[in-house]
Short mmCIF file of C-alpha atoms and ligand atoms in Angstrom, two decimals:
data_model
loop_
_atom_site.label_atom_id
_atom_site.label_comp_id
_atom_site.label_asym_id
_atom_site.label_seq_id
_atom_site.Cartn_x
_atom_site.Cartn_y
_atom_site.Cartn_z
CA MET A 1 -1.72 34.55 16.80
CA SER A 2 -4.85 36.54 16.56
CA ALA A 3 -8.11 35.15 15.27
CA ILE A 4 -9.76 32.02 16.54
CA PHE A 5 -12.35 30.92 14.03
CA GLY A 6 -15.70 29.41 14.88
CA LYS A 7 -17.34 26.27 13.61
CA GLU A 8 -19.15 27.97 10.73
CA ILE A 9 -15.93 29.20 9.21
CA LEU A 10 -14.15 25.92 9.76
CA ASP A 11 -17.03 24.19 7.98
CA TYR A 12 -16.73 26.68 5.14
CA ILE A 13 -13.06 25.78 4.72
CA TYR A 14 -13.76 22.09 5.12
CA ASN A 15 -16.45 22.03 2.46
CA LEU A 16 -14.66 24.24 0.00
CA PHE A 17 -11.44 22.32 -0.14
CA SER A 18 -12.08 18.64 0.55
CA LEU A 19 -10.68 16.19 -1.91
CA GLU A 20 -13.58 14.37 -3.52
CA ASP A 21 -13.01 10.66 -3.96
CA GLU A 22 -15.45 7.77 -3.59
CA VAL A 23 -12.95 5.42 -1.98
CA LEU A 24 -12.04 8.05 0.61
CA LYS A 25 -15.72 8.40 1.43
CA GLU A 26 -16.07 4.65 1.83
CA MET A 27 -13.05 4.68 4.14
CA GLU A 28 -14.60 7.47 6.20
CA ARG A 29 -17.78 5.42 6.59
CA PHE A 30 -15.76 2.36 7.57
CA GLY A 31 -13.84 4.38 10.15
CA LYS A 32 -17.03 5.78 11.63
CA GLU A 33 -18.86 2.46 11.79
CA ASN A 34 -15.92 0.75 13.42
CA ASP A 35 -14.92 3.62 15.68
CA PHE A 36 -11.47 3.55 14.15
CA PRO A 37 -9.55 6.83 14.59
CA ILE A 38 -8.29 8.37 11.35
CA ILE A 39 -6.99 11.82 10.50
CA ASP A 40 -9.68 14.31 9.61
CA ARG A 41 -10.46 15.29 6.05
CA TYR A 42 -8.82 18.67 6.33
CA SER A 43 -5.58 17.09 7.53
CA GLY A 44 -5.84 14.67 4.63
CA SER A 45 -6.09 17.53 2.16
CA PHE A 46 -3.12 19.14 3.82
CA LEU A 47 -1.00 15.98 3.49
CA ASN A 48 -2.03 15.76 -0.14
CA LEU A 49 -1.00 19.35 -0.86
CA ILE A 50 2.34 19.15 0.92
CA THR A 51 3.12 15.98 -1.00
CA LYS A 52 2.35 17.73 -4.27
CA ILE A 53 4.73 20.52 -3.31
CA LYS A 54 7.48 18.26 -2.02
CA LYS A 55 7.39 15.61 -4.79
CA PRO A 56 8.87 12.88 -2.59
CA GLU A 57 10.31 9.60 -3.79
CA LEU A 58 9.69 7.84 -0.50
CA VAL A 59 6.99 8.41 2.11
CA VAL A 60 7.04 6.21 5.22
CA GLU A 61 4.03 6.08 7.51
CA LEU A 62 4.23 4.85 11.08
CA GLY A 63 0.78 3.60 12.09
CA SER A 64 -1.24 3.34 8.89
CA GLY A 65 -4.44 1.79 10.20
CA PHE A 66 -6.54 0.82 7.19
CA GLY A 67 -4.81 3.30 4.91
CA TYR A 68 -6.89 6.47 5.03
CA SER A 69 -4.02 8.92 5.54
CA ALA A 70 -1.74 6.92 3.22
CA TYR A 71 -4.35 7.25 0.49
CA TYR A 72 -3.91 11.05 0.52
CA PHE A 73 -0.17 10.63 0.11
CA ALA A 74 -0.57 8.09 -2.68
CA LYS A 75 -2.98 10.27 -4.63
CA ALA A 76 -0.42 13.09 -4.70
CA LEU A 77 2.61 11.02 -5.72
CA GLU A 78 4.07 11.36 -9.18
CA ASN A 79 6.81 8.73 -9.09
CA GLY A 80 7.44 7.78 -5.52
CA LYS A 81 5.78 5.32 -3.19
CA VAL A 82 4.28 5.31 0.27
CA VAL A 83 5.13 2.56 2.74
CA LEU A 84 2.19 1.66 4.98
CA ILE A 85 3.08 0.03 8.30
CA ASP A 86 0.81 -1.29 11.00
CA TYR A 87 1.26 -4.11 13.45
CA GLN A 88 -2.22 -5.40 12.87
CA GLU A 89 -2.36 -7.55 9.77
CA ARG A 90 -6.12 -7.02 9.55
CA ASN A 91 -5.58 -3.27 9.09
CA ILE A 92 -3.00 -3.67 6.39
CA GLU A 93 -5.19 -6.15 4.50
CA ARG A 94 -8.02 -3.65 4.58
CA ALA A 95 -5.68 -0.90 3.36
CA ARG A 96 -4.69 -3.12 0.45
CA TYR A 97 -8.36 -3.62 -0.40
CA PHE A 98 -9.03 0.13 -0.48
CA PHE A 99 -5.87 0.89 -2.45
CA GLU A 100 -6.85 -1.72 -5.03
CA LYS A 101 -10.27 -0.16 -5.31
CA GLY A 102 -8.68 3.24 -5.89
CA GLY A 103 -6.13 1.91 -8.38
CA LEU A 104 -3.22 3.00 -6.21
CA THR A 105 -1.42 -0.25 -5.30
CA ASP A 106 1.51 0.52 -7.61
CA LYS A 107 2.27 3.54 -5.43
CA ALA A 108 2.25 1.61 -2.16
CA GLU A 109 4.13 -0.99 -0.16
CA PHE A 110 2.23 -2.81 2.62
CA ARG A 111 4.08 -3.94 5.73
CA VAL A 112 2.96 -5.65 8.92
CA GLY A 113 5.00 -5.26 12.11
CA ASP A 114 6.43 -2.71 14.52
CA ALA A 115 6.50 0.56 12.62
CA VAL A 116 9.81 1.87 13.98
CA GLU A 117 11.60 -1.41 13.39
CA ILE A 118 10.33 -1.75 9.85
CA ALA A 119 10.97 1.89 8.98
CA LYS A 120 14.65 1.39 9.86
CA GLU A 121 14.96 -0.74 6.72
CA TYR A 122 14.38 2.33 4.53
CA LYS A 123 17.00 4.92 3.61
CA ASP A 124 16.46 8.45 2.30
CA ILE A 125 12.94 8.89 3.57
CA ASP A 126 11.56 12.15 2.13
CA ILE A 127 8.42 12.33 4.21
CA LEU A 128 8.07 10.57 7.56
CA PHE A 129 4.52 10.55 8.90
CA LEU A 130 3.91 9.72 12.57
CA ASP A 131 0.57 8.40 13.71
CA LEU A 132 1.53 5.54 16.03
CA GLU A 133 1.26 5.40 19.84
CA LYS A 134 1.81 8.92 21.11
CA LEU A 135 4.27 7.84 23.82
CA ARG A 136 6.64 6.70 21.09
CA TYR A 137 6.79 9.80 18.90
CA LEU A 138 10.06 11.12 20.27
CA GLU A 139 11.76 7.74 20.24
CA ALA A 140 10.57 7.14 16.68
CA VAL A 141 12.03 10.40 15.39
CA LYS A 142 15.32 9.99 17.21
CA THR A 143 15.68 6.44 15.95
CA LEU A 144 14.89 7.30 12.36
CA GLU A 145 16.80 10.56 11.99
CA GLU A 146 19.65 8.84 10.15
CA ASN A 147 17.19 7.32 7.71
CA LEU A 148 15.89 10.69 6.53
CA SER A 149 16.92 12.27 3.27
CA GLU A 150 18.88 15.51 3.41
CA ASP A 151 15.87 17.81 3.25
CA ALA A 152 13.21 15.52 4.63
CA ILE A 153 9.86 16.54 6.04
CA ILE A 154 8.42 15.09 9.23
CA ILE A 155 4.68 15.30 9.85
CA ALA A 156 2.98 14.15 13.05
CA ASP A 157 -0.70 13.96 13.92
CA ASN A 158 -2.36 14.67 17.29
CA VAL A 159 0.31 17.02 18.58
CA LEU A 160 -2.28 19.22 20.30
CA TRP A 161 -3.75 16.18 21.98
CA HIS A 162 -7.47 17.03 21.59
CA GLY A 163 -6.75 20.46 23.04
CA ASN A 164 -5.23 18.94 26.19
CA ILE A 165 -1.62 19.51 25.25
CA LEU A 166 -1.13 21.94 28.16
CA SER A 167 -2.53 19.56 30.78
CA GLU A 168 -0.25 19.07 33.77
CA THR A 169 -1.77 15.74 34.78
CA ASP A 170 -1.98 13.87 31.49
CA ARG A 171 1.12 11.78 30.86
CA LYS A 172 0.63 11.65 27.11
CA ALA A 173 0.29 15.43 26.99
CA GLU A 174 3.58 15.75 28.84
CA ARG A 175 5.34 13.40 26.44
CA LEU A 176 3.87 15.15 23.43
CA ARG A 177 5.10 18.50 24.80
CA GLU A 178 8.57 16.99 25.05
CA PHE A 179 8.24 15.84 21.47
CA ASN A 180 7.03 19.27 20.29
CA SER A 181 9.90 21.00 22.09
CA TYR A 182 12.44 18.67 20.55
CA MET A 183 10.99 19.27 17.09
CA SER A 184 11.01 23.03 17.57
CA GLU A 185 14.66 23.02 18.61
CA ARG A 186 16.02 20.61 16.07
CA TYR A 187 13.92 21.44 13.01
CA ARG A 188 12.06 24.39 11.51
CA SER A 189 8.58 23.43 12.61
CA ILE A 190 5.03 24.62 12.79
CA ILE A 191 1.78 23.21 14.12
CA ILE A 192 -1.31 23.57 11.98
CA PRO A 193 -4.09 24.08 14.53
CA VAL A 194 -6.74 21.97 12.84
CA GLY A 195 -8.12 18.54 13.54
CA ASP A 196 -6.04 17.34 16.42
CA GLY A 197 -3.00 19.45 15.58
CA LEU A 198 -0.66 18.56 12.74
CA LEU A 199 3.05 19.19 13.14
CA LEU A 200 5.10 19.99 10.05
CA SER A 201 8.89 19.98 10.38
CA VAL A 202 11.68 20.48 7.89
CA LYS A 203 15.27 19.43 8.33
CA MET B 1 -13.11 19.80 11.05
CA SER B 2 -13.29 19.04 14.69
CA ALA B 3 -11.34 20.93 17.30
CA ILE B 4 -11.33 24.67 17.70
CA PHE B 5 -8.42 25.67 19.87
CA GLY B 6 -8.41 28.42 22.46
CA LYS B 7 -6.03 31.30 22.95
CA GLU B 8 -3.78 29.45 25.38
CA ILE B 9 -3.03 26.73 22.87
CA LEU B 10 -2.55 29.17 20.03
CA ASP B 11 -0.06 31.05 22.21
CA TYR B 12 1.73 27.79 22.95
CA ILE B 13 2.15 27.16 19.22
CA TYR B 14 3.09 30.76 18.56
CA ASN B 15 5.80 30.83 21.20
CA LEU B 16 7.22 27.42 20.43
CA PHE B 17 7.77 27.93 16.73
CA SER B 18 8.45 31.59 16.02
CA LEU B 19 11.48 32.39 13.97
CA GLU B 20 13.84 34.40 16.15
CA ASP B 21 15.48 37.30 14.35
CA GLU B 22 16.33 40.77 15.58
CA VAL B 23 15.44 42.52 12.36
CA LEU B 24 12.05 40.82 12.29
CA LYS B 25 11.44 42.07 15.81
CA GLU B 26 12.37 45.60 14.82
CA MET B 27 9.99 45.34 11.88
CA GLU B 28 7.21 44.16 14.20
CA ARG B 29 7.79 47.17 16.43
CA PHE B 30 7.77 49.48 13.43
CA GLY B 31 4.50 47.97 12.20
CA LYS B 32 2.89 48.37 15.58
CA GLU B 33 4.02 51.95 16.13
CA ASN B 34 2.85 53.00 12.70
CA ASP B 35 -0.32 50.94 12.65
CA PHE B 36 0.88 49.28 9.48
CA PRO B 37 -0.82 45.92 8.81
CA ILE B 38 1.59 43.01 8.33
CA ILE B 39 1.10 39.25 8.36
CA ASP B 40 1.27 37.70 11.80
CA ARG B 41 4.33 35.88 13.07
CA TYR B 42 2.79 32.45 12.69
CA SER B 43 1.95 33.14 9.05
CA GLY B 44 5.53 34.32 8.59
CA SER B 45 6.87 31.05 9.94
CA PHE B 46 4.53 29.20 7.64
CA LEU B 47 5.78 31.11 4.57
CA ASN B 48 9.31 30.40 5.65
CA LEU B 49 8.66 26.68 5.98
CA ILE B 50 6.81 26.30 2.69
CA THR B 51 9.64 28.14 0.95
CA LYS B 52 12.15 25.74 2.45
CA ILE B 53 10.11 22.82 1.14
CA LYS B 54 9.47 24.31 -2.29
CA LYS B 55 12.97 25.68 -2.99
CA PRO B 56 11.75 28.31 -5.44
CA GLU B 57 13.89 30.26 -7.88
CA LEU B 58 11.47 33.15 -8.07
CA VAL B 59 9.04 34.49 -5.48
CA VAL B 60 6.88 37.48 -6.45
CA GLU B 61 5.02 39.41 -3.80
CA LEU B 62 2.09 41.67 -4.60
CA GLY B 63 1.85 44.31 -1.86
CA SER B 64 5.08 44.11 0.11
CA GLY B 65 4.64 47.02 2.51
CA PHE B 66 7.95 47.53 4.29
CA GLY B 67 9.10 43.98 3.64
CA TYR B 68 8.06 41.97 6.69
CA SER B 69 6.51 39.03 4.83
CA ALA B 70 9.20 39.18 2.12
CA TYR B 71 11.84 38.83 4.81
CA TYR B 72 10.47 35.38 5.73
CA PHE B 73 10.70 34.31 2.11
CA ALA B 74 14.21 35.70 1.73
CA LYS B 75 15.47 33.93 4.85
CA ALA B 76 14.38 30.59 3.44
CA LEU B 77 15.81 31.00 -0.07
CA GLU B 78 18.82 29.00 -1.16
CA ASN B 79 19.42 30.38 -4.65
CA GLY B 80 16.37 32.24 -5.75
CA LYS B 81 15.16 35.76 -5.16
CA VAL B 82 12.04 37.47 -3.92
CA VAL B 83 10.62 40.45 -5.81
CA LEU B 84 9.05 43.02 -3.49
CA ILE B 85 6.45 45.30 -5.06
CA ASP B 86 4.55 48.18 -3.52
CA TYR B 87 3.18 51.33 -5.07
CA GLN B 88 4.45 53.46 -2.23
CA GLU B 89 8.10 54.29 -2.68
CA ARG B 90 8.42 55.04 1.03
CA ASN B 91 7.51 51.44 1.86
CA ILE B 92 9.98 49.96 -0.56
CA GLU B 93 12.77 52.20 0.72
CA ARG B 94 12.04 51.02 4.22
CA ALA B 95 12.07 47.41 3.07
CA ARG B 96 15.48 47.98 1.52
CA TYR B 97 16.72 49.37 4.82
CA PHE B 98 15.56 46.30 6.76
CA PHE B 99 16.90 43.87 4.17
CA GLU B 100 20.29 45.58 4.31
CA LYS B 101 20.27 45.30 8.07
CA GLY B 102 19.52 41.58 7.79
CA GLY B 103 22.11 41.00 5.07
CA LEU B 104 19.49 39.81 2.61
CA THR B 105 19.61 42.34 -0.25
CA ASP B 106 21.27 39.85 -2.61
CA LYS B 107 18.12 37.73 -2.38
CA ALA B 108 15.75 40.56 -3.20
CA GLU B 109 14.62 42.87 -5.96
CA PHE B 110 12.80 46.08 -4.96
CA ARG B 111 10.13 47.52 -7.25
CA VAL B 112 7.82 50.52 -6.96
CA GLY B 113 4.54 50.59 -8.89
CA ASP B 114 1.31 48.71 -9.46
CA ALA B 115 1.94 45.18 -8.30
CA VAL B 116 -0.03 43.37 -10.99
CA GLU B 117 1.52 45.42 -13.80
CA ILE B 118 5.06 44.91 -12.54
CA ALA B 119 4.56 41.20 -11.83
CA LYS B 120 3.63 40.70 -15.49
CA GLU B 121 7.26 41.34 -16.37
CA TYR B 122 8.31 38.11 -14.64
CA LYS B 123 8.06 34.63 -16.14
CA ASP B 124 8.12 31.28 -14.34
CA ILE B 125 7.04 32.54 -10.96
CA ASP B 126 7.38 29.66 -8.46
CA ILE B 127 5.60 31.32 -5.55
CA LEU B 128 3.11 34.14 -6.02
CA PHE B 129 2.13 35.85 -2.77
CA LEU B 130 -0.96 38.07 -2.67
CA ASP B 131 -1.31 40.77 -0.06
CA LEU B 132 -2.56 43.73 -2.08
CA GLU B 133 -6.06 45.28 -2.07
CA LYS B 134 -8.52 42.46 -1.43
CA LEU B 135 -10.85 43.50 -4.24
CA ARG B 136 -8.10 42.74 -6.72
CA TYR B 137 -7.12 39.21 -5.67
CA LEU B 138 -9.12 37.43 -8.34
CA GLU B 139 -8.06 39.77 -11.11
CA ALA B 140 -4.43 39.47 -10.03
CA VAL B 141 -4.46 35.67 -10.18
CA LYS B 142 -6.27 35.53 -13.51
CA THR B 143 -3.89 38.08 -15.02
CA LEU B 144 -0.78 36.33 -13.79
CA GLU B 145 -1.70 32.71 -14.43
CA GLU B 146 0.39 32.60 -17.59
CA ASN B 147 3.39 33.90 -15.69
CA LEU B 148 3.42 31.00 -13.24
CA SER B 149 5.86 28.11 -13.49
CA GLU B 150 4.47 24.67 -14.18
CA ASP B 151 4.04 23.65 -10.57
CA ALA B 152 3.75 27.04 -8.95
CA ILE B 153 2.34 27.79 -5.53
CA ILE B 154 -0.03 30.67 -4.85
CA ILE B 155 -0.40 31.99 -1.31
CA ALA B 156 -2.86 34.68 -0.28
CA ASP B 157 -3.32 36.42 3.05
CA ASN B 158 -6.59 37.57 4.69
CA VAL B 159 -8.82 35.04 2.92
CA LEU B 160 -10.99 34.61 6.04
CA TRP B 161 -11.41 38.35 6.27
CA HIS B 162 -11.07 38.76 10.06
CA GLY B 163 -13.65 36.03 10.51
CA ASN B 164 -16.21 37.93 8.39
CA ILE B 165 -15.79 35.85 5.26
CA LEU B 166 -19.38 34.59 5.49
CA SER B 167 -20.91 38.07 5.84
CA GLU B 168 -23.73 38.75 3.36
CA THR B 169 -23.39 42.51 3.58
CA ASP B 170 -19.65 43.08 3.30
CA ARG B 171 -18.58 43.61 -0.30
CA LYS B 172 -14.99 42.59 0.32
CA ALA B 173 -16.15 39.37 1.96
CA GLU B 174 -18.24 38.59 -1.11
CA ARG B 175 -15.32 39.20 -3.44
CA LEU B 176 -13.00 37.13 -1.30
CA ARG B 177 -15.53 34.27 -1.36
CA GLU B 178 -15.50 34.48 -5.15
CA PHE B 179 -11.73 34.35 -5.04
CA ASN B 180 -11.71 31.37 -2.65
CA SER B 181 -14.21 29.50 -4.82
CA TYR B 182 -12.16 30.11 -7.93
CA MET B 183 -9.03 28.89 -6.20
CA SER B 184 -10.77 25.76 -4.94
CA GLU B 185 -12.02 24.89 -8.41
CA ARG B 186 -8.93 25.64 -10.41
CA TYR B 187 -6.20 24.56 -7.98
CA ARG B 188 -5.66 22.11 -5.15
CA SER B 189 -6.09 24.52 -2.26
CA ILE B 190 -6.39 24.77 1.46
CA ILE B 191 -6.90 27.57 3.95
CA ILE B 192 -4.77 27.58 7.08
CA PRO B 193 -7.12 28.97 9.73
CA VAL B 194 -4.61 31.13 11.56
CA GLY B 195 -3.98 34.84 11.60
CA ASP B 196 -6.43 36.19 9.11
CA GLY B 197 -6.61 33.02 7.03
CA LEU B 198 -3.81 31.99 4.68
CA LEU B 199 -4.69 30.31 1.40
CA LEU B 200 -2.24 27.83 -0.07
CA SER B 201 -2.83 26.64 -3.64
CA VAL B 202 -0.88 24.39 -5.95
CA LYS B 203 -1.22 24.22 -9.70
C1 LIG C 301 -4.60 6.46 14.66
S1 LIG C 301 -4.42 4.92 13.89
C2 LIG C 301 -3.80 5.31 12.30
C3 LIG C 301 -4.71 6.00 11.39
C4 LIG C 301 -4.13 6.30 10.03
N1 LIG C 301 -2.83 6.98 10.10
C5 LIG C 301 -5.10 7.20 9.31
O1 LIG C 301 -5.14 8.39 9.62
O2 LIG C 301 -5.80 6.70 8.41
C6 LIG C 301 -2.97 4.26 14.66
C7 LIG C 301 -2.54 2.92 14.09
O3 LIG C 301 -1.21 2.71 14.48
C8 LIG C 301 -1.03 1.35 14.76
N2 LIG C 301 0.16 1.32 15.62
C9 LIG C 301 0.34 1.93 16.83
N3 LIG C 301 1.60 1.73 17.27
C10 LIG C 301 2.24 0.99 16.31
C11 LIG C 301 3.54 0.46 16.19
N4 LIG C 301 4.46 0.66 17.13
N5 LIG C 301 3.84 -0.24 15.08
C12 LIG C 301 2.92 -0.46 14.13
N6 LIG C 301 1.68 0.02 14.19
C13 LIG C 301 1.33 0.74 15.27
C14 LIG C 301 -2.34 0.87 15.35
O4 LIG C 301 -2.52 -0.50 15.10
C15 LIG C 301 -3.34 1.75 14.60
O5 LIG C 301 -3.87 1.07 13.48
C1 LIG C 302 -1.12 44.58 4.05
S1 LIG C 302 0.11 45.59 3.40
C2 LIG C 302 1.41 44.47 3.02
C3 LIG C 302 2.09 43.86 4.18
C4 LIG C 302 3.21 42.93 3.80
N1 LIG C 302 2.81 41.91 2.81
C5 LIG C 302 3.67 42.21 5.05
O1 LIG C 302 2.97 41.30 5.48
O2 LIG C 302 4.71 42.57 5.57
C6 LIG C 302 -0.48 45.92 1.79
C7 LIG C 302 0.46 46.75 0.93
O3 LIG C 302 0.06 46.61 -0.41
C8 LIG C 302 0.27 47.83 -1.07
N2 LIG C 302 -0.63 47.74 -2.25
C9 LIG C 302 -1.96 47.57 -2.25
N3 LIG C 302 -2.43 47.46 -3.51
C10 LIG C 302 -1.33 47.55 -4.32
C11 LIG C 302 -1.14 47.52 -5.73
N4 LIG C 302 -2.15 47.35 -6.57
N5 LIG C 302 0.12 47.64 -6.21
C12 LIG C 302 1.17 47.81 -5.36
N6 LIG C 302 1.04 47.86 -4.02
C13 LIG C 302 -0.19 47.73 -3.52
C14 LIG C 302 -0.03 48.90 -0.04
O4 LIG C 302 0.71 50.07 -0.33
C15 LIG C 302 0.45 48.21 1.24
O5 LIG C 302 1.78 48.60 1.55
#
């Protein structure tokens, strides 16, 4: 890969292509005030676009927090639904609040509990989105492979681990490298080098 | 957007996810020896992946050179075809040679002439790929809008103009900014900040 772009150009991209939505802005403020990690706005736009291209019936999210990333999926859905899962009830209640505000509850299912366990209940998942504990990425994919539809997409956030993915001393980096290697061998994959690194894989 | 990744990490991504193919490697060597500009390998993998997700019937490429980018489309096609267009017969002949070598000619149509004029002959284009003269991007899209299928994708290379997209003195930069603005207003779009900047737009 050749060019590495500076902050000015990244800002240019960011400003030109963000999805404008009042509820999303409120969610961003909530995230900031509460120091709650969410995907960045560029990654959100990317999820939205891929969903428009893919036209999935079923999106399952592992680690939904208060619903920021799920909101980008929901906004792009024509018929399907997105399943939000988080083991903190408080998060899921907040997600429900924001989805109601945005008029998107009919495109969503809200679940509280362990994300991998709950996801196992679903068959023919078209898009699986991973944003749970990083140490569990590989286990999550291996466990859920049989629940994927024939030409499913897998997307995972944080796969460049804040730029520390090559660290030899960070255990999470090591586990994420294992995950990335597995995904590169078993799927056609690519990492979008924005935000914290977004992996896109196709069966 | 937050993180800007360094060369080491970009190389990590590049090496992990490149599509391995002997003909592609030969094409890369040919491009290098002849100083012929082609998309970078990461962008190629991205085209390949998006094509797998989209499952297009018809891909039309404006400015195919000797077929390197088209090869990534062709490799991902299930039923459809990719139309290669270049106004230099020599390039198209070379593309045909490489496609024969890769066993992909049944997925391709080879055309010599002005790309915009020839593309007008095609209806229901599912993926339109722009890699012709940069000053003509906007005209090309406006001219071909009525030839796109209902939920077409448009992809354009070089939209960050070697990192000079914000230059106030470069005429091509100015025209590409106009193009990017148009695409952001009329389509859901995003720029992948790799290689020379790859725009992805959905109707
Ligand atoms: C980074 S946050 C999610 C942010 C959200 N995807 C977004 O971008 O808007 C991770 C969330 O995953 C949840 N989580 C982590 N491991 C989980 C598990 N095994 N099962 C359910 N939820 C989990 C945490 O409670 C936290 O809310
Ligand atoms: C950057 S190269 C294409 C590289 C190719 N897309 C790849 O990545 O492998 C641009 C090509 O577009 C062709 N070209 C430029 N303007 C054109 C036009 N208006 N009609 C047809 N071909 C054109 C040039 O001859 C040149 O081969």
